[in-house]
Every structure is written in structure tokens, then in C-alpha cells.
Coordinates of C-alpha atoms in Angstrom, one line a residue:
M27 CA 33.3 224.8 90.4
P28 CA 31.2 227.5 88.7
A29 CA 30.8 227.1 84.9
N30 CA 33.0 230.1 84.3
G31 CA 36.5 230.8 85.8
P32 CA 39.9 232.2 85.3
I33 CA 42.4 230.4 83.2
P34 CA 44.3 227.8 85.3
N35 CA 47.7 228.6 86.4
G36 CA 50.7 226.8 84.7
S37 CA 54.3 227.0 84.6
A38 CA 56.1 229.6 82.4
E39 CA 57.5 226.7 80.3
T40 CA 54.1 225.1 79.8
R41 CA 52.6 228.5 78.7
E42 CA 55.5 229.1 76.4
N43 CA 54.9 225.9 74.7
A44 CA 51.1 226.3 74.6
S45 CA 51.1 227.4 71.0
L46 CA 53.1 224.4 70.0
M47 CA 50.7 221.8 71.7
P48 CA 48.5 220.0 69.1
P49 CA 44.7 220.8 69.4
I50 CA 43.8 217.3 70.9
V51 CA 43.5 215.9 74.5
G52 CA 43.1 212.7 76.3
I53 CA 40.3 212.4 78.8
N54 CA 40.0 209.8 81.6
F55 CA 36.4 209.8 82.3
G56 CA 35.9 207.6 85.4
N57 CA 32.9 207.0 87.6
S58 CA 34.3 209.0 90.4
Y59 CA 37.1 211.2 89.1
A60 CA 38.2 212.4 85.6
S61 CA 41.4 214.1 84.3
I62 CA 42.6 215.7 81.2
A63 CA 46.1 215.3 79.7
V64 CA 47.8 217.1 76.8
L65 CA 51.2 217.0 75.2
V66 CA 52.9 219.8 77.1
K67 CA 56.3 219.6 75.3
V68 CA 56.7 219.4 71.6
L69 CA 60.4 219.2 70.6
I70 CA 60.1 220.0 66.9
L71 CA 63.9 220.2 66.4
H72 CA 64.5 216.8 67.7
D73 CA 61.4 215.3 66.0
K74 CA 59.9 214.1 69.4
D75 CA 56.2 213.5 69.9
G76 CA 56.2 215.2 73.4
V77 CA 55.4 214.3 76.9
A78 CA 51.8 213.9 78.1
E79 CA 50.8 215.4 81.4
C80 CA 47.6 216.1 83.3
I81 CA 46.5 219.7 83.4
A82 CA 44.6 221.5 86.1
N83 CA 41.1 223.1 85.7
E84 CA 39.9 226.5 86.8
D85 CA 40.1 225.4 90.5
G86 CA 43.6 224.0 90.3
E87 CA 42.3 220.3 90.3
R88 CA 44.1 217.7 88.3
Q89 CA 41.9 214.9 89.6
I90 CA 38.3 216.3 89.0
A91 CA 35.5 214.8 90.9
C92 CA 32.6 213.5 88.6
A93 CA 30.0 215.4 90.4
I94 CA 27.4 218.0 89.6
S95 CA 25.5 220.1 92.2
F96 CA 22.7 222.5 91.9
Q97 CA 22.5 225.2 94.6
G98 CA 19.8 227.8 94.0
E99 CA 20.7 229.5 90.8
E100 CA 24.2 228.2 90.8
M101 CA 25.6 225.0 89.3
Y102 CA 28.9 223.5 90.5
V103 CA 31.0 221.0 88.7
G104 CA 33.9 219.0 90.3
N105 CA 35.3 218.9 93.8
Q106 CA 33.2 221.9 94.8
A107 CA 30.1 219.9 93.8
K108 CA 31.3 216.9 95.8
H109 CA 31.5 219.0 99.0
Q110 CA 27.8 219.8 98.5
L111 CA 27.1 216.1 99.6
V112 CA 27.2 217.3 103.2
K113 CA 24.4 219.9 103.2
N114 CA 22.9 219.5 99.7
A115 CA 23.0 215.8 99.0
Q116 CA 19.5 215.8 97.4
N117 CA 20.7 218.1 94.6
T118 CA 24.1 216.6 94.1
I119 CA 24.7 213.9 91.4
T120 CA 27.6 211.5 91.4
G121 CA 28.3 208.1 89.9
F122 CA 26.5 208.8 86.6
R123 CA 29.0 207.4 84.2
N124 CA 28.2 203.8 84.9
L125 CA 24.6 204.4 84.2
L126 CA 25.2 205.7 80.7
G127 CA 23.3 203.8 78.0
K128 CA 21.3 201.8 80.5
K129 CA 17.5 201.6 80.8
F130 CA 15.9 202.4 84.1
S131 CA 14.7 198.9 84.4
E132 CA 18.3 197.5 84.0
I133 CA 19.7 199.4 87.1
P134 CA 20.0 197.2 90.1
Q135 CA 18.2 198.5 93.1
A136 CA 21.4 198.8 95.1
T137 CA 22.6 201.4 92.5
L138 CA 19.6 203.7 93.3
S139 CA 21.1 204.8 96.6
V140 CA 23.0 207.7 95.1
S141 CA 22.8 211.2 96.5
A142 CA 20.3 212.7 94.1
P143 CA 17.6 210.1 93.7
V144 CA 17.6 208.2 90.4
I145 CA 14.1 207.9 89.2
Q146 CA 12.1 207.1 86.1
H147 CA 11.9 210.1 83.8
P148 CA 8.3 211.3 83.9
T149 CA 8.0 211.8 80.1
L150 CA 10.7 209.5 78.6
P151 CA 9.9 205.8 78.8
D152 CA 12.3 203.5 80.8
T153 CA 14.9 206.4 81.0
P154 CA 16.9 206.9 84.3
A155 CA 16.9 210.6 85.5
Y156 CA 17.6 212.8 88.5
K157 CA 15.3 215.0 90.2
V158 CA 16.9 218.2 91.6
N159 CA 15.5 221.5 93.0
V160 CA 16.7 224.6 91.3
L161 CA 15.9 228.3 91.2
L162 CA 14.7 229.6 87.9
P163 CA 14.7 233.3 86.9
A164 CA 11.4 235.0 87.3
P165 CA 9.7 236.0 84.1
S166 CA 10.2 239.7 83.2
P167 CA 7.0 241.6 84.3
L168 CA 5.0 243.6 81.8
P169 CA 5.5 247.3 81.9
R170 CA 2.9 249.5 83.8
T171 CA 1.5 252.3 81.7
T172 CA -0.2 255.6 82.7
S173 CA -2.6 257.4 80.3
N174 CA -1.8 261.1 80.8
T175 CA 2.1 261.3 81.4
P176 CA 4.1 260.3 78.3
A177 CA 7.4 260.3 80.1
A178 CA 6.0 257.8 82.7
S179 CA 4.3 255.7 80.1
Q180 CA 7.0 252.9 80.6
V181 CA 7.5 252.4 84.3
A182 CA 8.7 248.9 85.2
T183 CA 7.5 247.2 88.3
P184 CA 10.2 245.7 90.7
R185 CA 11.6 242.4 89.5
S186 CA 10.3 239.3 91.3
E187 CA 12.4 236.7 93.2
P188 CA 13.5 233.5 91.4
I189 CA 11.1 230.7 91.4
E190 CA 11.9 227.3 92.9
A191 CA 11.2 224.5 90.5
E192 CA 11.9 220.8 90.1
R193 CA 14.1 219.9 87.2
F194 CA 14.4 216.3 85.7
I195 CA 17.7 215.7 84.1
T196 CA 18.8 212.5 82.3
V197 CA 22.0 210.7 82.7
S198 CA 23.1 211.6 79.2
E199 CA 22.4 215.3 80.0
V200 CA 24.5 215.2 83.2
T201 CA 27.4 213.6 81.3
T202 CA 27.1 216.3 78.6
I203 CA 27.3 219.1 81.2
F204 CA 30.3 217.4 82.9
L205 CA 32.2 216.8 79.6
S206 CA 31.4 220.3 78.5
S207 CA 33.3 221.6 81.7
L208 CA 36.3 219.4 80.9
L209 CA 36.4 220.7 77.4
K210 CA 36.3 224.4 78.6
S211 CA 39.0 223.7 81.1
A212 CA 41.3 222.2 78.3
E213 CA 40.5 225.1 75.9
D214 CA 41.3 227.7 78.6
F215 CA 44.5 226.0 79.4
L216 CA 45.8 225.7 75.9
G217 CA 44.3 229.0 74.6
H218 CA 42.7 227.6 71.5
Q219 CA 39.9 225.3 70.4
I220 CA 40.0 221.5 70.8
V221 CA 39.6 219.6 67.7
G222 CA 39.5 216.1 69.0
A223 CA 39.8 213.9 72.0
V224 CA 40.4 210.2 72.9
I225 CA 38.3 209.2 76.0
S226 CA 38.9 206.1 78.1
V227 CA 36.2 203.6 78.7
P228 CA 36.2 200.5 80.9
S229 CA 36.3 197.1 79.2
S230 CA 33.0 196.2 80.7
F231 CA 31.1 198.9 78.6
D232 CA 29.0 197.4 75.8
D233 CA 28.3 198.9 72.5
T234 CA 25.1 200.6 73.7
Q235 CA 27.1 202.4 76.5
R236 CA 29.8 203.4 74.1
E237 CA 27.3 204.8 71.7
A238 CA 25.7 206.8 74.7
L239 CA 29.0 208.2 75.8
T240 CA 30.0 209.2 72.2
R241 CA 26.6 211.0 71.8
A242 CA 26.9 212.9 75.1
A243 CA 30.5 213.9 74.2
E244 CA 29.5 215.2 70.8
E245 CA 26.6 217.2 72.3
A246 CA 29.3 218.7 74.6
G247 CA 31.1 219.8 71.5
I248 CA 33.9 217.2 71.7
C249 CA 34.9 215.4 68.5
V250 CA 35.6 211.8 69.7
L251 CA 38.7 210.5 67.9
Q252 CA 38.4 207.0 69.7
L253 CA 36.9 205.5 72.8
L254 CA 40.0 203.7 74.1
D255 CA 39.7 200.8 76.4
D256 CA 41.4 201.5 79.8
A257 CA 43.8 198.6 79.2
G258 CA 44.7 200.1 75.8
A259 CA 45.4 203.5 77.4
V260 CA 47.7 201.7 80.0
A261 CA 49.6 199.9 77.2
V262 CA 50.1 203.1 75.3
C263 CA 51.4 205.0 78.3
T264 CA 53.7 202.4 79.6
S265 CA 55.2 201.5 76.2
T266 CA 56.3 205.1 75.7
G267 CA 57.7 205.9 79.1
D268 CA 61.2 206.3 80.4
V269 CA 61.1 203.2 82.7
E270 CA 62.9 200.4 81.1
V271 CA 60.7 197.3 80.7
P272 CA 61.0 194.4 78.4
T273 CA 59.8 194.9 74.8
D274 CA 58.0 191.5 75.0
R275 CA 56.2 191.1 78.2
T276 CA 52.9 190.0 79.8
Q277 CA 51.2 192.9 81.6
L278 CA 48.6 192.7 84.3
V279 CA 46.4 195.8 84.7
V280 CA 44.6 196.4 88.0
D281 CA 42.1 199.0 88.1
L282 CA 40.5 199.4 91.4
G283 CA 37.8 202.0 91.0
A284 CA 35.3 203.3 93.5
S285 CA 32.7 201.0 92.4
S286 CA 34.4 197.9 90.8
L287 CA 37.5 196.0 90.1
E288 CA 38.6 195.8 86.5
L289 CA 41.3 193.5 85.6
S290 CA 43.1 193.0 82.1
L291 CA 45.8 190.6 81.1
L292 CA 47.7 191.9 78.1
S293 CA 50.4 190.4 75.9
I294 CA 52.7 193.2 74.7
R295 CA 55.0 192.2 71.7
E296 CA 57.1 195.0 70.2
G297 CA 54.6 197.7 71.3
L298 CA 51.5 195.8 70.0
A299 CA 49.1 194.9 72.8
Y300 CA 46.9 191.8 72.6
I301 CA 44.2 191.2 75.3
L302 CA 44.4 187.7 76.8
A303 CA 41.6 188.1 79.3
T304 CA 39.6 190.5 81.2
L305 CA 37.5 190.4 84.4
S306 CA 35.2 192.8 86.1
D307 CA 33.8 192.5 89.7
S308 CA 31.4 195.0 91.2
S309 CA 31.7 193.5 94.6
V310 CA 35.3 194.9 95.1
G311 CA 36.0 198.6 95.0
G312 CA 37.5 201.6 96.5
D313 CA 34.3 202.6 98.2
E314 CA 34.5 199.4 100.2
I315 CA 37.9 200.6 101.5
D316 CA 36.3 204.0 102.4
S317 CA 33.5 202.2 104.2
K318 CA 36.0 200.3 106.3
L319 CA 37.7 203.6 107.3
V320 CA 34.4 205.3 108.0
K321 CA 33.2 202.5 110.3
Y322 CA 36.7 202.4 112.0
F323 CA 36.5 206.3 112.8
A324 CA 32.9 206.1 113.7
K325 CA 33.6 203.5 116.2
E326 CA 36.5 205.6 117.6
F327 CA 34.2 208.7 117.8
A328 CA 31.6 206.8 119.8
K329 CA 34.3 205.6 122.2
K330 CA 35.6 209.1 122.8
T331 CA 32.2 211.0 122.9
K332 CA 29.8 208.3 124.2
T333 CA 27.6 209.4 121.2
L334 CA 26.3 206.6 118.9
L335 CA 27.1 207.0 115.3
T336 CA 25.7 204.5 112.8
V337 CA 27.3 204.5 109.3
A338 CA 27.8 202.5 106.2
P339 CA 24.8 202.2 105.9
S340 CA 23.2 205.0 107.8
T341 CA 19.4 205.9 107.9
D342 CA 19.2 208.7 110.4
P343 CA 19.6 212.1 108.6
Q344 CA 22.3 213.2 111.2
D345 CA 24.2 210.0 110.7
K346 CA 24.0 210.5 106.9
R347 CA 25.4 213.9 107.1
A348 CA 28.1 212.6 109.5
E349 CA 29.0 209.8 107.1
A350 CA 29.2 212.3 104.2
K351 CA 31.7 214.4 106.2
L352 CA 33.7 211.2 107.1
R353 CA 33.9 210.1 103.5
L354 CA 35.3 213.4 102.5
A355 CA 37.8 213.4 105.3
V356 CA 39.1 209.8 104.8
E357 CA 40.2 210.7 101.2
H358 CA 43.0 212.8 102.8
T359 CA 43.7 210.0 105.2
K360 CA 44.2 207.5 102.4
R361 CA 46.6 209.8 100.6
T362 CA 48.6 210.3 103.7
L363 CA 48.8 206.5 104.3
S364 CA 49.9 206.0 100.6
A365 CA 52.8 208.4 101.0
S366 CA 54.0 207.8 104.5
P367 CA 54.5 204.7 106.6
G368 CA 53.5 206.5 109.7
A369 CA 50.0 207.4 111.1
A370 CA 47.4 209.4 109.3
T371 CA 44.8 211.7 110.9
C372 CA 41.1 212.2 110.2
S373 CA 39.6 215.5 111.4
V374 CA 36.0 216.5 111.1
E375 CA 34.3 219.7 112.6
S376 CA 30.9 219.1 114.2
L377 CA 30.8 215.5 113.3
K378 CA 27.5 214.9 115.2
D379 CA 25.6 216.8 117.8
G380 CA 28.1 219.7 117.5
L381 CA 31.1 217.5 118.6
D382 CA 34.3 217.7 116.7
Y383 CA 36.4 214.7 116.1
T384 CA 40.2 214.1 115.4
G385 CA 41.4 210.5 115.1
S386 CA 44.4 208.7 113.7
I387 CA 45.3 205.3 112.2
N388 CA 48.7 203.8 111.3
R389 CA 49.3 201.8 108.2
L390 CA 49.6 198.5 110.1
R391 CA 46.1 199.0 111.6
F392 CA 44.8 200.3 108.3
D393 CA 46.1 197.2 106.4
M394 CA 44.5 195.0 109.1
E395 CA 41.1 196.7 108.4
V396 CA 41.2 196.4 104.7
R397 CA 43.0 193.1 104.4
P398 CA 39.8 191.3 103.3
I399 CA 39.5 193.7 100.4
Y400 CA 43.1 193.1 99.4
D401 CA 42.5 189.3 99.6
K402 CA 39.4 189.5 97.4
A403 CA 41.3 191.5 94.8
Y404 CA 44.2 188.8 94.9
A405 CA 41.8 186.0 94.4
K406 CA 40.3 187.8 91.4
V407 CA 43.8 188.2 90.0
K408 CA 44.5 184.6 90.3
E409 CA 41.2 183.7 88.6
L410 CA 41.9 186.0 85.8
V411 CA 45.5 184.6 85.2
A412 CA 44.0 181.0 85.4
S413 CA 41.3 181.8 82.9
A414 CA 44.1 182.8 80.3
D415 CA 45.7 179.4 80.9
I416 CA 49.0 180.9 82.3
D417 CA 50.8 181.1 85.7
L418 CA 51.5 184.1 87.9
L419 CA 55.1 183.5 87.1
D420 CA 54.4 184.4 83.5
V421 CA 53.4 187.9 84.4
D422 CA 56.3 190.3 83.8
E423 CA 54.7 193.6 84.9
I424 CA 51.8 194.8 87.0
V425 CA 50.3 198.3 86.3
Y426 CA 47.8 200.0 88.7
V427 CA 45.0 202.3 87.8
G428 CA 43.0 204.4 90.3
G429 CA 43.7 206.2 93.5
S430 CA 43.0 203.2 95.7
T431 CA 45.9 201.2 94.0
C432 CA 48.4 203.8 95.4
L433 CA 48.1 201.9 98.8
P434 CA 51.3 200.0 99.4
G435 CA 49.4 197.2 101.3
L436 CA 47.5 196.3 98.1
D437 CA 50.9 196.0 96.1
E438 CA 52.4 193.9 98.9
T439 CA 49.4 191.5 98.8
L440 CA 49.1 191.2 95.0
S441 CA 52.9 190.7 94.5
E442 CA 53.1 187.6 96.8
G443 CA 52.5 184.9 94.2
F444 CA 54.4 186.6 91.3
A445 CA 58.1 186.2 90.3
E446 CA 60.6 188.4 92.3
S447 CA 61.5 190.1 89.1
V448 CA 58.0 191.3 88.3
I449 CA 57.8 195.1 87.7
T450 CA 55.4 197.2 89.7
P451 CA 55.1 201.0 90.1
F452 CA 56.3 200.6 93.7
R453 CA 59.3 198.8 92.7
A454 CA 60.1 201.1 89.9
G455 CA 59.4 204.2 92.0
T456 CA 56.8 205.7 89.6
V457 CA 53.7 205.3 91.6
V458 CA 53.3 208.9 92.5
G459 CA 54.4 212.3 91.1
G460 CA 52.9 212.0 87.6
G461 CA 55.5 209.3 86.6
V462 CA 54.8 206.7 84.0
G463 CA 53.3 204.4 86.5
D464 CA 51.2 207.0 88.5
P465 CA 47.8 205.3 88.8
T466 CA 45.9 208.6 89.1
T467 CA 47.1 210.0 85.7
I468 CA 48.1 206.9 83.6
L469 CA 44.8 206.7 81.7
A470 CA 44.6 210.3 80.7
R471 CA 48.2 210.4 79.6
G472 CA 47.7 207.3 77.6
C473 CA 44.7 208.7 75.9
A474 CA 46.6 211.9 75.1
L475 CA 49.4 209.9 73.4
Q476 CA 46.8 207.9 71.4
A477 CA 45.1 211.1 70.4
H478 CA 48.3 212.5 69.2
L479 CA 48.9 209.3 67.2
L480 CA 45.5 209.4 65.6
F481 CA 45.7 213.1 64.8
S482 CA 49.0 212.5 63.0
L483 CA 47.5 209.5 61.1
T484 CA 44.6 211.5 59.7
H485 CA 47.1 213.6 57.8
E486 CA 48.8 210.6 56.4
T487 CA 46.4 207.9 55.3
A488 CA 42.8 206.9 56.2
N489 CA 43.6 203.2 55.8
V490 CA 45.9 203.1 58.8
G491 CA 43.4 205.0 60.8
R492 CA 40.8 202.4 60.3
A493 CA 42.9 199.9 62.4
F494 CA 41.8 202.0 65.4
V495 CA 38.1 201.7 64.7
R496 CA 36.3 199.3 67.0
G497 CA 35.2 196.2 65.0
S498 CA 37.3 197.1 62.0
E499 CA 38.8 194.1 60.1
L500 CA 42.2 195.6 60.6
A501 CA 41.8 195.5 64.4
S502 CA 40.8 191.9 64.3
I503 CA 44.0 189.9 64.5
A504 CA 45.3 186.5 65.3
A505 CA 48.1 185.6 67.6
T506 CA 50.6 182.8 68.1
S507 CA 49.5 180.1 70.5
R508 CA 52.9 178.8 71.3
T509 CA 56.4 180.2 71.4
I510 CA 58.6 179.6 68.3
G511 CA 62.3 179.4 68.7
L512 CA 65.6 178.1 67.4
L513 CA 67.4 175.1 68.9
V514 CA 71.0 174.4 68.6
P515 CA 71.3 170.7 69.4
Q516 CA 74.3 169.6 71.6
E517 CA 75.3 166.1 72.7
G518 CA 75.0 165.6 76.3
A519 CA 73.1 168.7 76.9
E520 CA 70.9 168.7 80.0
G521 CA 67.3 170.0 80.4
Y522 CA 64.1 169.4 78.4
M523 CA 65.4 170.8 75.1
G524 CA 68.7 169.0 74.5
G525 CA 70.6 171.9 73.4
I526 CA 70.8 175.7 73.4
W527 CA 67.3 177.2 73.2
I528 CA 66.8 180.7 71.5
P529 CA 63.3 182.0 71.7
L530 CA 62.3 184.0 68.5
V531 CA 58.6 184.6 68.6
L532 CA 56.9 184.4 72.0
K533 CA 53.4 183.0 72.4
E534 CA 50.5 185.5 72.1
T535 CA 52.4 187.6 69.6
P536 CA 50.0 189.4 67.1
L537 CA 50.3 188.3 63.5
P538 CA 51.8 189.0 61.1
C539 CA 55.1 189.7 62.7
R540 CA 58.8 189.8 62.0
R541 CA 61.7 189.3 64.4
T542 CA 65.5 189.6 63.9
L543 CA 68.0 188.3 66.3
T544 CA 71.9 188.1 66.4
F545 CA 73.8 185.7 68.6
D546 CA 77.0 183.8 68.9
V547 CA 77.4 180.0 68.2
D548 CA 80.2 177.6 68.8
V549 CA 82.1 176.0 65.9
D550 CA 84.0 172.8 66.3
G551 CA 86.8 173.6 63.8
A552 CA 87.4 174.4 60.1
G553 CA 84.8 173.0 57.8
A554 CA 82.4 172.2 60.6
K555 CA 78.7 172.8 60.1
V556 CA 76.2 174.1 62.6
G557 CA 72.7 172.6 62.6
F558 CA 69.6 174.6 63.7
E559 CA 66.1 173.2 64.5
V560 CA 62.9 175.3 64.6
W561 CA 60.4 174.2 67.2
E562 CA 57.1 175.2 68.7
V563 CA 57.3 174.7 72.5
K564 CA 54.9 174.4 75.3
E565 CA 55.7 176.4 78.4
G566 CA 54.8 175.1 81.8
I567 CA 55.4 175.4 85.5
K568 CA 57.0 172.7 87.6
V569 CA 56.0 172.7 91.2
S570 CA 58.0 171.0 93.8
H571 CA 57.9 170.9 97.7
V572 CA 61.0 171.1 99.6
S573 CA 61.9 171.3 103.3
P574 CA 63.1 174.9 104.3
P575 CA 66.8 175.1 105.2
K576 CA 67.6 175.2 108.9
L577 CA 69.9 177.9 110.3
D578 CA 73.1 176.9 111.8
D579 CA 72.0 178.2 115.3
E580 CA 68.5 176.7 115.1
E581 CA 68.0 174.1 117.7
E582 CA 65.5 171.1 117.2
D583 CA 62.5 171.1 119.6
P584 CA 62.0 167.7 121.1
M585 CA 58.3 168.4 121.4
E586 CA 57.9 168.8 117.6
D587 CA 56.7 165.7 115.7
G588 CA 59.5 166.2 113.2
E589 CA 57.2 167.0 110.2
D590 CA 58.3 170.5 108.8
E591 CA 56.0 172.6 106.7
L592 CA 57.2 172.2 103.1
E593 CA 57.9 175.2 100.9
E594 CA 56.5 175.3 97.4
I595 CA 59.0 176.0 94.6
K596 CA 57.9 176.9 91.1
E597 CA 60.1 177.0 88.1
K598 CA 59.4 177.5 84.4
T599 CA 59.7 174.6 82.0
L600 CA 59.9 174.1 78.2
M601 CA 58.8 171.1 76.3
K602 CA 59.1 170.3 72.6
E603 CA 55.7 170.5 71.1
A604 CA 55.9 170.7 67.3
Y605 CA 58.9 170.3 64.9
L606 CA 58.7 173.0 62.2
M607 CA 62.0 172.8 60.2
S608 CA 65.8 172.5 60.3
C609 CA 68.6 174.0 58.3
T610 CA 72.5 173.9 58.3
L611 CA 74.9 176.7 58.2
S612 CA 78.6 176.3 57.1
P613 CA 80.6 179.2 58.9
Q614 CA 83.3 181.0 56.9
Y615 CA 84.2 183.6 59.5
A616 CA 84.7 181.8 62.6
V617 CA 87.2 183.3 65.2
K618 CA 88.5 181.2 68.1
G619 CA 85.8 178.6 67.7
K620 CA 82.9 181.3 67.6
T621 CA 81.0 183.0 64.9
N622 CA 78.1 185.5 64.9
V623 CA 74.8 184.5 63.4
Q624 CA 71.8 186.6 62.4
V625 CA 68.4 185.0 62.1
Q626 CA 65.2 186.6 60.8
V627 CA 61.8 184.8 61.1
I628 CA 58.6 186.0 59.6
V629 CA 55.2 184.5 60.7
S630 CA 52.4 185.4 58.4
S631 CA 48.7 185.8 59.2
S632 CA 48.1 182.2 58.2
E633 CA 50.9 181.1 60.5
G634 CA 53.3 180.3 57.8
V635 CA 57.0 180.6 59.0
D636 CA 59.8 181.9 56.8
L637 CA 63.3 181.6 58.3
S638 CA 66.6 183.2 57.1
L639 CA 70.0 182.5 58.6
C640 CA 73.3 184.1 57.7
E641 CA 76.7 184.7 59.2
V642 CA 77.8 188.1 60.2
S643 CA 81.3 189.4 60.1
K644 CA 83.1 192.7 60.1
D645 CA 83.1 192.8 56.4
G646 CA 79.4 192.1 56.0
F647 CA 77.0 189.2 55.8
G648 CA 77.6 185.8 54.5
E649 CA 75.4 183.7 52.2
A650 CA 71.9 183.3 53.6
V651 CA 70.3 179.9 54.3
T652 CA 66.5 179.9 54.1
A653 CA 63.7 177.6 55.1
T654 CA 59.9 177.8 55.0
V655 CA 57.0 176.1 56.6
P656 CA 53.6 177.0 54.8
G657 CA 50.7 178.2 56.7
A658 CA 47.1 177.3 56.7
S659 CA 45.3 177.8 53.3

């Protein structure tokens, strides 16, 4: 898009609320696409924070391609720049985010095959840069003077044509130009200056890359409130949405970007997120899915036209141009396959040698083509979960990030080993339309919500704000290693625990923490006492193999050897690990052999445990019984 443009269109309600919006935004800065989110509703009367939604730029784009293109004297940013890859690839820059903060010598050779060539900057040592051709305005000519005619003493010569020149632009400069366009789009939309932003970063970014991104953003005029890890943005967004999810849950974040697969495993306890494990793999990415589609349609084109088309990779200039056209076209094909179970088309005018092409592929065929990519992603998920020393059954929720994760086939593959109760955007129905689980907007909306939180904290106390600074002592926390719970022993009780087990503090809960729970207990009779034990337990998975049940109308085949394939059955188990304390309660308000009991447990940062038990009745609370286990000194 050109640098200047009209204010983007918005709904009447959005424009009416524009003056109420806080002057902060959330920015998802990906390697392929970016998006901007703001709080579009502020319900002051009801004391609500608002709803975060992605806004459109001047061209009506909510998903803005991370691309910059130079065409003569014009510079394009966004999807218009990406379309320049067909005819003006040598002057179009894409995929620059992942190069931020890296030296030229650190960039793998495989990364150098971007549209505009990545080269060593001619004057800056070991600095990656791009070389593009631009048209510079010609210098103003000197006026021509005549000696005898005063009125004609200042006669200008005709203006010269612009001069073609080579321009060397660093990765940081490209990032600054792109972020500047995002800032302008946000300010045009809101109608006032932006005073701060939270920007998403992948967990694989090191401190040098984070510093480079911060510098580029500040040079673009953006006050960076926080660089928020992608997993953190997801946790913020999913913890404040309308979809009902357990307050305490283990969350798997699957970020399938264009160039890599980023996985994060989070323990979310009462809104606090604790990272259990992360994994990054550059061998799996959305570009690989595009390459599969490009090869499929190139093969179909060759069959129909008897014209050879070599793609992914391509070396011939005609083939390179055809591949660029196909890659732009298959983006629409993937979106159609994500939204519809039927077939999707791919149409390209003058694909090669002036020949047009129109082909189609159904979802079944598509899933067969990209199944190896799905399987590799699933293998990496299992590797991540195993590294955290948990099982797939322990995962309560799967969240997807990136447009490639909108594909139903990927969800079907990844959900195979998880519990049937696992929550995914497909099962919750929030995978599209800007819902809580929309993979294309979730990071930007999470950043906007975090920005609003930080903006409000700056007006309250600086000490709380320090908890959001990377490396701060307030951000370094411990977590419980085992689940702490209450056991009500019962004679003859079956199972591993020997009584009724009530979990209080789940494992991987950030410390310090406080939990309060109310439940019913049985009372044998008047004057009876109820005993409670507090344990740390070890959670495990019991695996058994059973023969599948035979249907009533199923006949035995005499040719079979009688050995059926066994089914693997998994179930969660609990084992007593460490005894902490016990206490006894004398109920005074039992009704029909039952009474209400409220328990409060506090676990300190040193892992000390304070327990308080009391009976609850319609008249209030009974006398509390307390017990304590000191923590580490």
C-alpha cells in the first residue's frame, strides 16, 4: 500500500466509540503477516475493560503481509507489496522479521533465497542488508541567467527525469518502515496519537533480537510497553474470552508459521500462566504446505497443457514467475479448504507461455498431500509433552496460532492422542470469525489486552508494573512440583488413595498461591468426628491393552489366526507421594448425615503450607481448625 491513504472504513459503532478507546494497541508482528488490535468497546458504566478486535489498514486489510516493495519512485507496504513478487521480485522484501538482530555471518545459506537478495552491507561490517533499485528525484537545476533582460534573468531549465539508483537497506531499517506503516494505520483508525504498544515475539527470539526489535519500533515512533511472548499473548486472550474453559488447565499452543513450528506448553492456574516447555522447529512450516499445493497444481498444469513447469524449487525465470503466481493463488485455495469440506479452486491467468490455468482439489486429496507435514507436527507435539514429563491426556486445551492452523486436517491429526474432552477451537466453534480461538487474530488481541493492563498499571503503581519486565525478580517465580490435596479416609474404599480425594493446589501452580474450596462430607452421627489428611500426590498414566469388543452380527473368519489387534487404553492414576499433615473436625451443624466444610490452603514461595478448615452453616462459619507445614528456610 502507498504510505499515505484514506482513513479505513469502520462500523458506526466503532467510530462512535473511537474517542473512548485507550491510546494503546497490540501488534502481532509475524514473519509473514502482521495485525493490529485495539479495544473497540469501553463500557465505562459497567466498569468493563472492553473487547479487543483487529482493525483494518488503509486498504481494508486485517491480515497485513509483512512485505515492502520499491517500484520506481513508489514504495508499497502490505499485500500490495506482496503482489509485486510476480513482476518485481528483485525489489520486494519479505521474511525480514526473523533476521532481526542477526549478523550476516549467522544467517544460514538457505535463508538467503528471499525475493530481494540478502547481502553483506557494503559499509556496515557483518550486517545483513537488501539491495533494491529505486528512482531518486533529479537534483533541481541551476537557473539560467541572461545579461540584458532583467525580467528573464531567472529562467529555469526543464526538470530532469528521476535517476535510477541502487539502495542498500538494512533489516532494521526495513522493520522500522513496516512498523511505521502499522502505527499510522492505527492512528488513522483511532483518530489520535498512540502512546504505547505491546508487540508479540516468538519464544525463540533471544535478547539480541528482542533489543533489535525494540530499537526498530522506537525509531518508528512506537513506545514499546512490552515485548510479549506469543504463548503469553495466547494465555491473556484465552483467559479473558467468552468460551468456558477450566480455571486450572494445561494449555498447548501450536503456532504453525510460514517458516517454523513453535510449540509451547503452559500451566494456567487461576489466570496465571507458567511455561512448562517450549520447542521450535524450522523444518516444519506453512511454506511447506504451500509448496505441496504448488507442486500439485504444477503437475496438473503440465498434464493439461503438455507444458513442463518446474517449481519448488524453480531456477528458470519463467518458472520462478509462475511459482510466484501459484503461491499467491494457493492462499485463497487454503482459505476455501479451511471453511468448506468440498473442493477448492486455483485459478491463474497466463501461468506460463501465455496459458491460463484453473484447477481444483478437494479436502481429502489435500489432506493426503500434506499428511507428512501434519504427522511431523504431531511428532513434535509428542516430543514437547514428553519433555515436560507429562502425558497427552494431561493436556486440557489446544490453541492454534497462524493461518495454517485453520486447516481441519491438522486439528484432526493433533487431536488423535489427546483425551476426548480436550478443548480445541474447532470443537468450541471459535476457529474463524474473530472469535476467542481465531488463530489469525489471537496474538494481536492478546497483546491489546495486555497493553490495556500495563497502561492501567502505570497509573497505579510502578512496583506492579515491574512484574511484566523480562528478567525482573518479580517475574521469576517457583511452582509446585506435585498436586496438593485433601484426603477423607474411608474404610473399604477402593482405588489408590483409600478415600475421597479432593485436589486443592494442582501441580505447576505458581507460588505463592491461595485456594478456597467448599464441599460436603458425610457424618456418621451425633458427636462423630471427621478426619482429614493432606498429601502430595504423584499423577501418572496407566496403560492397558484389551481386545476390542465384537459386534453381535460380526462373524469369525476361519482363515484368521485368532489373534486380534489389541486396543491401548489409558487412564489417569494418583499415588500418595508425601504426607504433609492431618486434622480433625467436630461437626456441629450436620443435617441428615452431611455437613458443609470450607477449606483454605495457602502455599508460600518457600513451599510452606497453611491449612484452615471450618464448618459452614446458614448462620455462618463454625470454629476453624488450622494446621501448618513449614517450608524451606
